[in-house]
Coordinates of C-alpha atoms and ligand atoms in Angstrom, one line a residue:
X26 CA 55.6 36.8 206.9
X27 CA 52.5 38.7 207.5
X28 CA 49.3 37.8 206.0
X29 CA 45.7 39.1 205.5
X30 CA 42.8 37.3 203.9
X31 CA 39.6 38.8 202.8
X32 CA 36.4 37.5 203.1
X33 CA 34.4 36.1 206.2
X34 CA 32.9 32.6 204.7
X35 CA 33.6 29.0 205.1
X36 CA 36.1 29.5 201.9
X37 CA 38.3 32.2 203.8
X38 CA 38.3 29.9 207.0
X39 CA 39.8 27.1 204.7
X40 CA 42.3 29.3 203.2
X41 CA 43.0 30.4 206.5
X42 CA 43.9 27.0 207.8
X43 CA 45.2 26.0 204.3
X44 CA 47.9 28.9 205.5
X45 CA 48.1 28.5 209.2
X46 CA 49.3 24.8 208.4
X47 CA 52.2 26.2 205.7
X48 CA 55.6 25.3 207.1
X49 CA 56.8 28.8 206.7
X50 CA 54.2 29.5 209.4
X51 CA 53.0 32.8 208.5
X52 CA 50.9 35.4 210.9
X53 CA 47.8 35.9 209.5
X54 CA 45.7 38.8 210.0
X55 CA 41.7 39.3 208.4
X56 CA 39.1 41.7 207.4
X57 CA 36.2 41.3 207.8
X58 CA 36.4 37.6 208.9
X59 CA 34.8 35.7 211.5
X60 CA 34.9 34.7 215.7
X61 CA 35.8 31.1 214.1
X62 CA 38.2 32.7 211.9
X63 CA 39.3 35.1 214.2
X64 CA 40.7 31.6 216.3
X65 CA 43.6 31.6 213.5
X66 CA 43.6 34.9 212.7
X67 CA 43.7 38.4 214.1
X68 CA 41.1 40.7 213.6
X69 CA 41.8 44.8 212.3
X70 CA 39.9 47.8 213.1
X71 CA 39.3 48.6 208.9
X72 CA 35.8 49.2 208.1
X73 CA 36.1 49.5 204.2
X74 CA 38.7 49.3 201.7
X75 CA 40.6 53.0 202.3
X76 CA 41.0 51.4 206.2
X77 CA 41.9 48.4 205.1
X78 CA 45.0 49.8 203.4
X79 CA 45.8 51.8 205.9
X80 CA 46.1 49.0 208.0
X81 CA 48.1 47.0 205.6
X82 CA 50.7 49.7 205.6
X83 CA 50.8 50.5 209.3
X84 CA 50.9 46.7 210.6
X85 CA 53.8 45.9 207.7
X86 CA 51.4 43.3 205.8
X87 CA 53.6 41.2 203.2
X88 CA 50.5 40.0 201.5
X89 CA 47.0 40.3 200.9
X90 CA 44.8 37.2 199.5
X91 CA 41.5 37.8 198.2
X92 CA 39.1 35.0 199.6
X93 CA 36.1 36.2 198.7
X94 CA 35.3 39.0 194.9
X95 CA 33.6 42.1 196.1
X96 CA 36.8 43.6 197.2
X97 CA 38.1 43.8 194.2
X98 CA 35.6 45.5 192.4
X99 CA 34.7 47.8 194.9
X100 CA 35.8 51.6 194.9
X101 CA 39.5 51.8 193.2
X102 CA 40.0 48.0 193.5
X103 CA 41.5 45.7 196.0
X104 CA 44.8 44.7 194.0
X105 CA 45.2 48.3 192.5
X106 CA 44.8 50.1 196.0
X107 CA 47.6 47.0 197.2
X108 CA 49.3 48.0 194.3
X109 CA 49.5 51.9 194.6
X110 CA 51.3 50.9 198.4
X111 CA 53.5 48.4 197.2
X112 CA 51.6 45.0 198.7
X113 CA 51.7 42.2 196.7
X114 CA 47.6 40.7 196.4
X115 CA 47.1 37.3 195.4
X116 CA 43.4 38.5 192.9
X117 CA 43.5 40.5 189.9
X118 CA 43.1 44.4 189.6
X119 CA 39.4 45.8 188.9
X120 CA 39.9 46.0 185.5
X121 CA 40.6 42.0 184.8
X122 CA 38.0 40.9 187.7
X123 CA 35.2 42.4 185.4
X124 CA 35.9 38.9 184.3
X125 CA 33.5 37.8 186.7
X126 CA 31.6 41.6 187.8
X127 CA 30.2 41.9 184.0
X128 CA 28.8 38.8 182.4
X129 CA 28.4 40.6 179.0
X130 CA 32.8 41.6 179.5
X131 CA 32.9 37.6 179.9
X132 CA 30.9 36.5 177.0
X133 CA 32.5 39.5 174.6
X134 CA 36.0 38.3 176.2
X135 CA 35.2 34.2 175.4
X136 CA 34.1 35.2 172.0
X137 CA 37.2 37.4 171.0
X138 CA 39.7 34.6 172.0
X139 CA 38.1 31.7 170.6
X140 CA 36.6 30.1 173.8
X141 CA 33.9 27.4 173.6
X142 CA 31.0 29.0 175.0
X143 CA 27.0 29.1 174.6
X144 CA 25.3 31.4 171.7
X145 CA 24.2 34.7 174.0
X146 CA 22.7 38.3 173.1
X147 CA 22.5 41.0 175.5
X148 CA 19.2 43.1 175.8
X149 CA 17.9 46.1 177.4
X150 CA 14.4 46.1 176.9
X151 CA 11.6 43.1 177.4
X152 CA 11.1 43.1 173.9
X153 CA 14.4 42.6 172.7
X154 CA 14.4 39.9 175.4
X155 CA 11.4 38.2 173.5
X156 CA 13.1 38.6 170.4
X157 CA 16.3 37.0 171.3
X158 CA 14.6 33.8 173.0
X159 CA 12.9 33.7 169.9
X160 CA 10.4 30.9 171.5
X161 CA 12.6 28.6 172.2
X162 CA 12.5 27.0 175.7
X163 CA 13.9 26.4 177.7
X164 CA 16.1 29.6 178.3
X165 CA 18.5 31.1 180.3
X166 CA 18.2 34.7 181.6
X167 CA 21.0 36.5 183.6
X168 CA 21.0 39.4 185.1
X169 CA 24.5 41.3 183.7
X170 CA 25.8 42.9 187.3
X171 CA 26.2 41.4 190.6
X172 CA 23.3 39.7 192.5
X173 CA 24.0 38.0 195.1
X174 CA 24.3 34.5 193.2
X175 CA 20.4 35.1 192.4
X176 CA 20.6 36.7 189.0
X177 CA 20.3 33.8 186.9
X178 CA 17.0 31.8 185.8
X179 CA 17.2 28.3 183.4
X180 CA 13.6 29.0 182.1
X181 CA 11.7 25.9 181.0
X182 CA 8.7 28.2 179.6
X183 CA 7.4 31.2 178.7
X184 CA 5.4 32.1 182.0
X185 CA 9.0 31.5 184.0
X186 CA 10.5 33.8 181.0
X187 CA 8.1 36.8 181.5
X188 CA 8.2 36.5 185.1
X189 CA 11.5 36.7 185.4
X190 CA 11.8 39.5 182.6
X191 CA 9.6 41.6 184.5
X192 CA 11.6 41.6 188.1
X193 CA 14.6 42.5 186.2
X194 CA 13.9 44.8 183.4
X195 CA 10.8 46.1 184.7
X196 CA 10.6 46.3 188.4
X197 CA 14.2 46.9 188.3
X198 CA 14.6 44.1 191.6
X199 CA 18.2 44.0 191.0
X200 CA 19.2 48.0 189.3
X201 CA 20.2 49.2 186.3
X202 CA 21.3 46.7 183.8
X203 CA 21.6 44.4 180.8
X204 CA 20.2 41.2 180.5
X205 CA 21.9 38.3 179.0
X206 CA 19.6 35.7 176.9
X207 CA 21.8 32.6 176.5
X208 CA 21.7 29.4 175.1
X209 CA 20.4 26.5 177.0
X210 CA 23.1 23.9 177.6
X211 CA 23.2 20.4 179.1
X212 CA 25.9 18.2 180.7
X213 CA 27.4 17.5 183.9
X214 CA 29.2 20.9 185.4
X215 CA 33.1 20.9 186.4
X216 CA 34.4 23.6 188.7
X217 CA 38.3 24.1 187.3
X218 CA 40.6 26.2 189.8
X219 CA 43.7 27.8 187.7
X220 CA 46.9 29.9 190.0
X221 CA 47.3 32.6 187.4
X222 CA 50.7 34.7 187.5
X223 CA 51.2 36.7 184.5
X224 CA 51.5 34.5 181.3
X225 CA 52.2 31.2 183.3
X226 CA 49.4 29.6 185.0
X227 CA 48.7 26.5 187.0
X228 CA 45.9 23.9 187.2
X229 CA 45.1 22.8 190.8
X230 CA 42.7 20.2 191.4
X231 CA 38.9 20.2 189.3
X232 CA 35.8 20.0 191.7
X233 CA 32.3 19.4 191.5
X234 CA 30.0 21.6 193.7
X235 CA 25.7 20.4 194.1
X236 CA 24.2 23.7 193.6
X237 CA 20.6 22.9 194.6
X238 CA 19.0 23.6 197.9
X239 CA 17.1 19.4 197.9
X240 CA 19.0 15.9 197.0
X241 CA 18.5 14.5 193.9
X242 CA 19.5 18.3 192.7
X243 CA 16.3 19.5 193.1
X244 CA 14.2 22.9 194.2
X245 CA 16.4 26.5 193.6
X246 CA 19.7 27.1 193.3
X247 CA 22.2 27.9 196.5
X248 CA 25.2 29.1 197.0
X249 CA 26.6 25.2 196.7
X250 CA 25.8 22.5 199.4
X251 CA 28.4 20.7 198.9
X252 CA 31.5 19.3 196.9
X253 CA 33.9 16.7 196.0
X254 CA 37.3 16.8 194.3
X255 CA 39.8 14.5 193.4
X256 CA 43.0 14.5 190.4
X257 CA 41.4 11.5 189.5
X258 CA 38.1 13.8 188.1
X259 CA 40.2 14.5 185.1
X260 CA 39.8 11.0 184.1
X261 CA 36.6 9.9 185.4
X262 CA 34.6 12.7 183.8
X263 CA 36.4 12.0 180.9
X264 CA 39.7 11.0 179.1
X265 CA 42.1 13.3 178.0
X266 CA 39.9 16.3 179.7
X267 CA 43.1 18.0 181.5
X268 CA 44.4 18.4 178.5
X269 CA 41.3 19.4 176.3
X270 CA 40.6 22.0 179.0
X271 CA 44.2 23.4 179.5
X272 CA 44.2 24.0 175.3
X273 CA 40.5 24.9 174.9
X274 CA 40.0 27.3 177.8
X275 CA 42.9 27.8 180.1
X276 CA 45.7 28.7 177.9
X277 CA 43.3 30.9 175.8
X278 CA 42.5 32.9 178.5
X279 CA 45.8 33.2 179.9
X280 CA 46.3 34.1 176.6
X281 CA 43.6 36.8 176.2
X282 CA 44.4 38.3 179.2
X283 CA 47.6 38.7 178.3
X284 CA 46.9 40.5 174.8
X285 CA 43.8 42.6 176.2
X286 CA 46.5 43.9 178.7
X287 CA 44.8 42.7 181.7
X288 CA 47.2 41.4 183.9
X289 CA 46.1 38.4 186.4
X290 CA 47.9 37.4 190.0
X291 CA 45.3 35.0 191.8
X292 CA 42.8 32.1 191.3
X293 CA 40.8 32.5 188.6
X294 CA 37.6 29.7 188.3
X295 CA 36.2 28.5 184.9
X296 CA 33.2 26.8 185.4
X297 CA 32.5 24.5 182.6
X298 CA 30.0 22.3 181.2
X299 CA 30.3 18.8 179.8
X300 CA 28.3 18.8 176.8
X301 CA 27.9 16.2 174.3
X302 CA 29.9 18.8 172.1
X303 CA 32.4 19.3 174.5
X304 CA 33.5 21.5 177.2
X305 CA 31.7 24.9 177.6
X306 CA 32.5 27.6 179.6
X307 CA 29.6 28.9 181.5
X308 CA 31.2 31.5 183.6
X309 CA 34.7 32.9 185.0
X310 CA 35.4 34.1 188.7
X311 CA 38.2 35.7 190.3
X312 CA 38.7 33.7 193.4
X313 CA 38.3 30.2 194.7
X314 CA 34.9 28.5 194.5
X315 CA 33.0 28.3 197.8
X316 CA 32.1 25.1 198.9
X317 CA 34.5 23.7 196.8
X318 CA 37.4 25.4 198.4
X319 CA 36.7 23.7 201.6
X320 CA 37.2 20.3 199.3
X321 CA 40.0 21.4 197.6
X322 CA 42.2 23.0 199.9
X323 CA 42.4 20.5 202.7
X324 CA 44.3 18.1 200.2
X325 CA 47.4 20.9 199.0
X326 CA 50.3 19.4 200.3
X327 CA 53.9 22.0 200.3
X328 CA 53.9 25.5 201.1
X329 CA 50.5 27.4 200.7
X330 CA 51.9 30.3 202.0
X331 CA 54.6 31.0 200.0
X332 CA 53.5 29.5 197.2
X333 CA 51.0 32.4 197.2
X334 CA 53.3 34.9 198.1
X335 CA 55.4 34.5 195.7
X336 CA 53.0 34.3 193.1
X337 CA 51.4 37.5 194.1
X338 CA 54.7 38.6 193.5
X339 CA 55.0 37.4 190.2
X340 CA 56.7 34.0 190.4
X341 CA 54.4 31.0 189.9
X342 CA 56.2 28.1 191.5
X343 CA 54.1 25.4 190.7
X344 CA 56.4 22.7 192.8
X345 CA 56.0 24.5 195.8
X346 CA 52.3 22.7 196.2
X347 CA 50.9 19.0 195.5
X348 CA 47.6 17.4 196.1
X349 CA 46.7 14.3 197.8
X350 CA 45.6 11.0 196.7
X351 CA 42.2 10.1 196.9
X352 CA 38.9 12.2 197.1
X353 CA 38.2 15.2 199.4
X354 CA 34.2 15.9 200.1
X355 CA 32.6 18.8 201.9
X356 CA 29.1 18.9 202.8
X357 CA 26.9 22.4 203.9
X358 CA 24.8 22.6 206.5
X359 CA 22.5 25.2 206.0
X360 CA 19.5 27.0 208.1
X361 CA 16.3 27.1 208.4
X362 CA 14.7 28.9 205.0
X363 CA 17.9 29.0 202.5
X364 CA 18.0 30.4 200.7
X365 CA 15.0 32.2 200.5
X366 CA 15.8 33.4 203.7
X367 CA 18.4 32.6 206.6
X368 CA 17.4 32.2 210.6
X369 CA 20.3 32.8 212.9
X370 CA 20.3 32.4 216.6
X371 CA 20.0 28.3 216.3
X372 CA 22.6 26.8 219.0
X373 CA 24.9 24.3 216.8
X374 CA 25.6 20.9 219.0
X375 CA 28.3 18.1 218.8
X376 CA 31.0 20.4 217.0
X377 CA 33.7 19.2 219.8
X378 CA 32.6 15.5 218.9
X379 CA 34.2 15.6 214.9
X380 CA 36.8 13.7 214.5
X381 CA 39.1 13.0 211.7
X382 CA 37.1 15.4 209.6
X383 CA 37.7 19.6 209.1
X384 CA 34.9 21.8 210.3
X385 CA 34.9 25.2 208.5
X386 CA 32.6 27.8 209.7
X387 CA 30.6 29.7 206.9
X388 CA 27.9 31.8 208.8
X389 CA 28.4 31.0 212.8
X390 CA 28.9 33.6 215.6
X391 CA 29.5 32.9 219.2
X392 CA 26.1 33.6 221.7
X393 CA 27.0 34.9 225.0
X394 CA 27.2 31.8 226.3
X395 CA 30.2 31.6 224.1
X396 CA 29.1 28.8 222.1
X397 CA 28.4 28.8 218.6
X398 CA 25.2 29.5 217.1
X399 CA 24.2 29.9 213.1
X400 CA 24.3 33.6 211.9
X401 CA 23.7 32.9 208.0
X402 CA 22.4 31.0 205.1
X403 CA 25.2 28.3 204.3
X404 CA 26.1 27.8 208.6
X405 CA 29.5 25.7 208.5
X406 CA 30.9 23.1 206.2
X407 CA 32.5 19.5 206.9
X408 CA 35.3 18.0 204.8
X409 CA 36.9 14.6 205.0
X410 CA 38.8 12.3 202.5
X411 CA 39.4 9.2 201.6
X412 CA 41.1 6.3 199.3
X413 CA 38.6 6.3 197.3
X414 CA 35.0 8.6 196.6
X415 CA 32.7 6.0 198.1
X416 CA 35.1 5.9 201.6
X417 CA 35.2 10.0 201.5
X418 CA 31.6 9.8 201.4
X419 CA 31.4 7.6 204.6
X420 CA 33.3 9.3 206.9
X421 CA 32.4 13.0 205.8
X422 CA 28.7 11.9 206.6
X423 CA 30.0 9.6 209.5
X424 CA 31.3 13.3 211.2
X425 CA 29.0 15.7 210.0
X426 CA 26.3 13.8 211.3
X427 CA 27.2 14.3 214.7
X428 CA 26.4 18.6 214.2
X429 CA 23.0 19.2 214.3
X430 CA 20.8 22.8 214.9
X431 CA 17.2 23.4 214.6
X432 CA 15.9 23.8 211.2
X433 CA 19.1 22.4 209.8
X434 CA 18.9 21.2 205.7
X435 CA 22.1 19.0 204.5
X436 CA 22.1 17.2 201.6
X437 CA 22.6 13.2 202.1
X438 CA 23.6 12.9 198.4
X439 CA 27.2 15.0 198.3
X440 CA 29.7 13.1 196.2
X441 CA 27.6 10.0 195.9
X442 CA 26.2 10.6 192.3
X443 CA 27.2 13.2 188.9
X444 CA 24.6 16.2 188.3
Ligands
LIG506 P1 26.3 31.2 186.4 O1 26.2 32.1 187.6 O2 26.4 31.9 185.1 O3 27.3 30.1 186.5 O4 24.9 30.3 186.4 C1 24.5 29.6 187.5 C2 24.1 28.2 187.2 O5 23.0 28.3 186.2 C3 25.1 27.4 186.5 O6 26.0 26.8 187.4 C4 24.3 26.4 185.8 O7 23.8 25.4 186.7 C5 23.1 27.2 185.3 N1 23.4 27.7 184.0 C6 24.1 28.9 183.7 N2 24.2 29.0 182.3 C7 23.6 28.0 181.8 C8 23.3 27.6 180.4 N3 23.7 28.4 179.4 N4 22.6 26.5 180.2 C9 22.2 25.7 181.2 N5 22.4 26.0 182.5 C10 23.0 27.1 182.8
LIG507 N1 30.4 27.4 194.2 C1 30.2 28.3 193.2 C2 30.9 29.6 193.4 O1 31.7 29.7 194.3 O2 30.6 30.5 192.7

């Protein structure tokens, strides 16, 4: 079996391994991937999504995952150019991954099947904006179109509000667009991954990712540096919350995607709040979350590979995976200035020292010297387990502590407290 994975980040290299260590031992291929990837996997000579297919076709590709989402919005669509050759892709067609491309198609979508969500109005103009926050701080703002993970704003006043107003529906930083006013909610946020095939769907293990750049979940919002996961999260965040989710959110949308003919083959994400009124959804996406991949993934026991391939083919075969016992945690290093900015060029140390402990690359290249050096914001990720959370802590810390680059910011508080 053949296989190609999209994307280039820490998240593609786990799902690369997650593959690679499949019994059914496929060969894996990937685009536009990595020199760490490129270890496990072979690189192709596409350079967008027409050479892509091409290459799928000529090289006899059984299946193409979607690691990271831009794919499949771009041009005709990753899973609908797969589909037009007859390659099975594990990610939904164009139309359904609007899910995640168009927050205003995700908020319309939540509120014509019944999904808990916050109150919302969309605006075009700085007025409307004003109207719709109606004084009330604080306030959410989002961008409706893709912005690099930089298009939201929790406002906690009015000068925050109008500054944040003006880049988007003035100055335009981001394009043409609408602008979503939501409602302000609080709780402790969940990260729920769902295998989608059709009308059935699976629910893999929930995670936790710390989206803020300074422990203690302080300063702006990143990427994610770092997450935990564990089955037992669907107890510990709450009693009964597997089952509150799976009939509140999952089974609706499954649902909804079902009657809005939209058909789904992939991962789709819900990310959820815990309010004191329940679970809200905050937002959907149409791949694996990134860090929490890298904590998720590691603990799938069975047959990744073919479990994938054959629900990409329309069979979800939910006993060919399990997951471990115990907690996973991943924690990011990232360079110097994320995520304002990103150096590269810093020489990483100590990556042949890890032990017991998974080292996935997220924004590395190899210097002439042939050694590794940071190329990117979020630089690599390190995930290790254990019996219990307070023991995963330990040794994920105990081996990530032995990487270290200049101008290197990791969080000491992964997995040790809720945010
Ligand atoms: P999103 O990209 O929509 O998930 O938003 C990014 C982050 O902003 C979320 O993970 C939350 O931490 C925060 N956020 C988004 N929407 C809300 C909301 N309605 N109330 C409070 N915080 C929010
Ligand atoms: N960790 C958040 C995301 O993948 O969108």
């Amino acid at each position: 079996m053949k296989i190609l994975v999209v994307g280039k980040g820490g998240r593609e290299h786990a799902i690369i391994t997650a593959l690679q260590e499949s019994p059914s031992a496929p060969e894996l291929y990937a685009f536009p991937g990595s020199d760490a990837i490129f270890r496990l996997a072979r690189p192709t000579p596409a350079t967008d999504l027409p050479s892509l297919i091409d290459f799928l076709v000529a090289e006899g590709i059984d299946l193409c995952v979607a690691g990271e989402e831009s794919y499949l919005v771009t041009g005709e669509g990753l899973a609908n150019a797969c589909a037009r050759v007859g390659i099975p892709c594990w990610g939904p067609p164009r139309e359904a991954a609007q899910l995640e491309a168009s927050k205003e198609f995700a908020k319309e979508f939540m509120v014509r099947h019944g999904i808990p969500t916050g109150g919302y109005a969309a605006v075009e103009s700085i007025e409307a904006a004003r109207v719709a926050i109606a004084g009330k701080y604080p306030t959410v703002l989002k961008f409706d179109g893709l912005a690099a993970g930089k298009g939201v704003a929790v406002c906690p006043d009015e000068a925050s509000a109008e500054a944040f107003l003006d880049e988007v529906l003035v100055q335009r930083k981001f394009g043409p667009g609408r602008l979503l006013v939501e409602e302000f909610l609080q709780g402790p946020e969940i990260s729920i991954f769902v295998s989608v095939v059709d009308a059935d769907y699976q629910i893999l293990a929930p995670a936790r990712d710390y989206k803020r750049i300074f422990e203690g979940d302080e300063g702006p919002n990143t990427g994610g540096m770092g997450a935990v996961s564990s089955l037992e999260m669907f107890e510990t965040e709450g009693a009964g919350l597997r089952e509150w989710i799976d009939r509140a959110v999952v089974r609706p949308t499954v649902e909804g995607l079902q009657r809005d003919g939209l058909p789904y083959r992939g991962f789709l994400y819900f990310g959820l709040m815990l309010t004191a009124d329940g679970p809200k959804m905050l937002e959907y996406n149409c791949r694996f979350g990134d860090p929490e991949a890298e904590a998720v993934l590691p603990m799938i026991t069975g047959d990744f590979a073919q479990y994938v391939f054959e629900g990409a083919r329309g069979n979800l075969q939910s006993d060919l995976i399990g997951f471990r016992p115990g907690w996973s945690i991943c924690v990011v290093s990232a360079s110097a200035g994320y995520p304002a900015s990103a150096r590269s060029g810093d020489t990483i140390r100590g990556l042949d020292a890890v032990e017991n402990a998974r080292v996935f690359h997220a924004g590395t290249r190899l210097n002439a010297a042939g050694d590794f050096e940071t190329a990117g914001g979020r630089v690599l990720v390190v995930a290790a387990s254990g019996a219990t959370r307070a023991e995963a802590v330990a040794n994920v810390y105990r081996e990530c502590d032995k990487i270290a680059f200049d101008g290197m910011q990791r969080r000491r508080d992964i997995g040790t407290r809720n945010f």
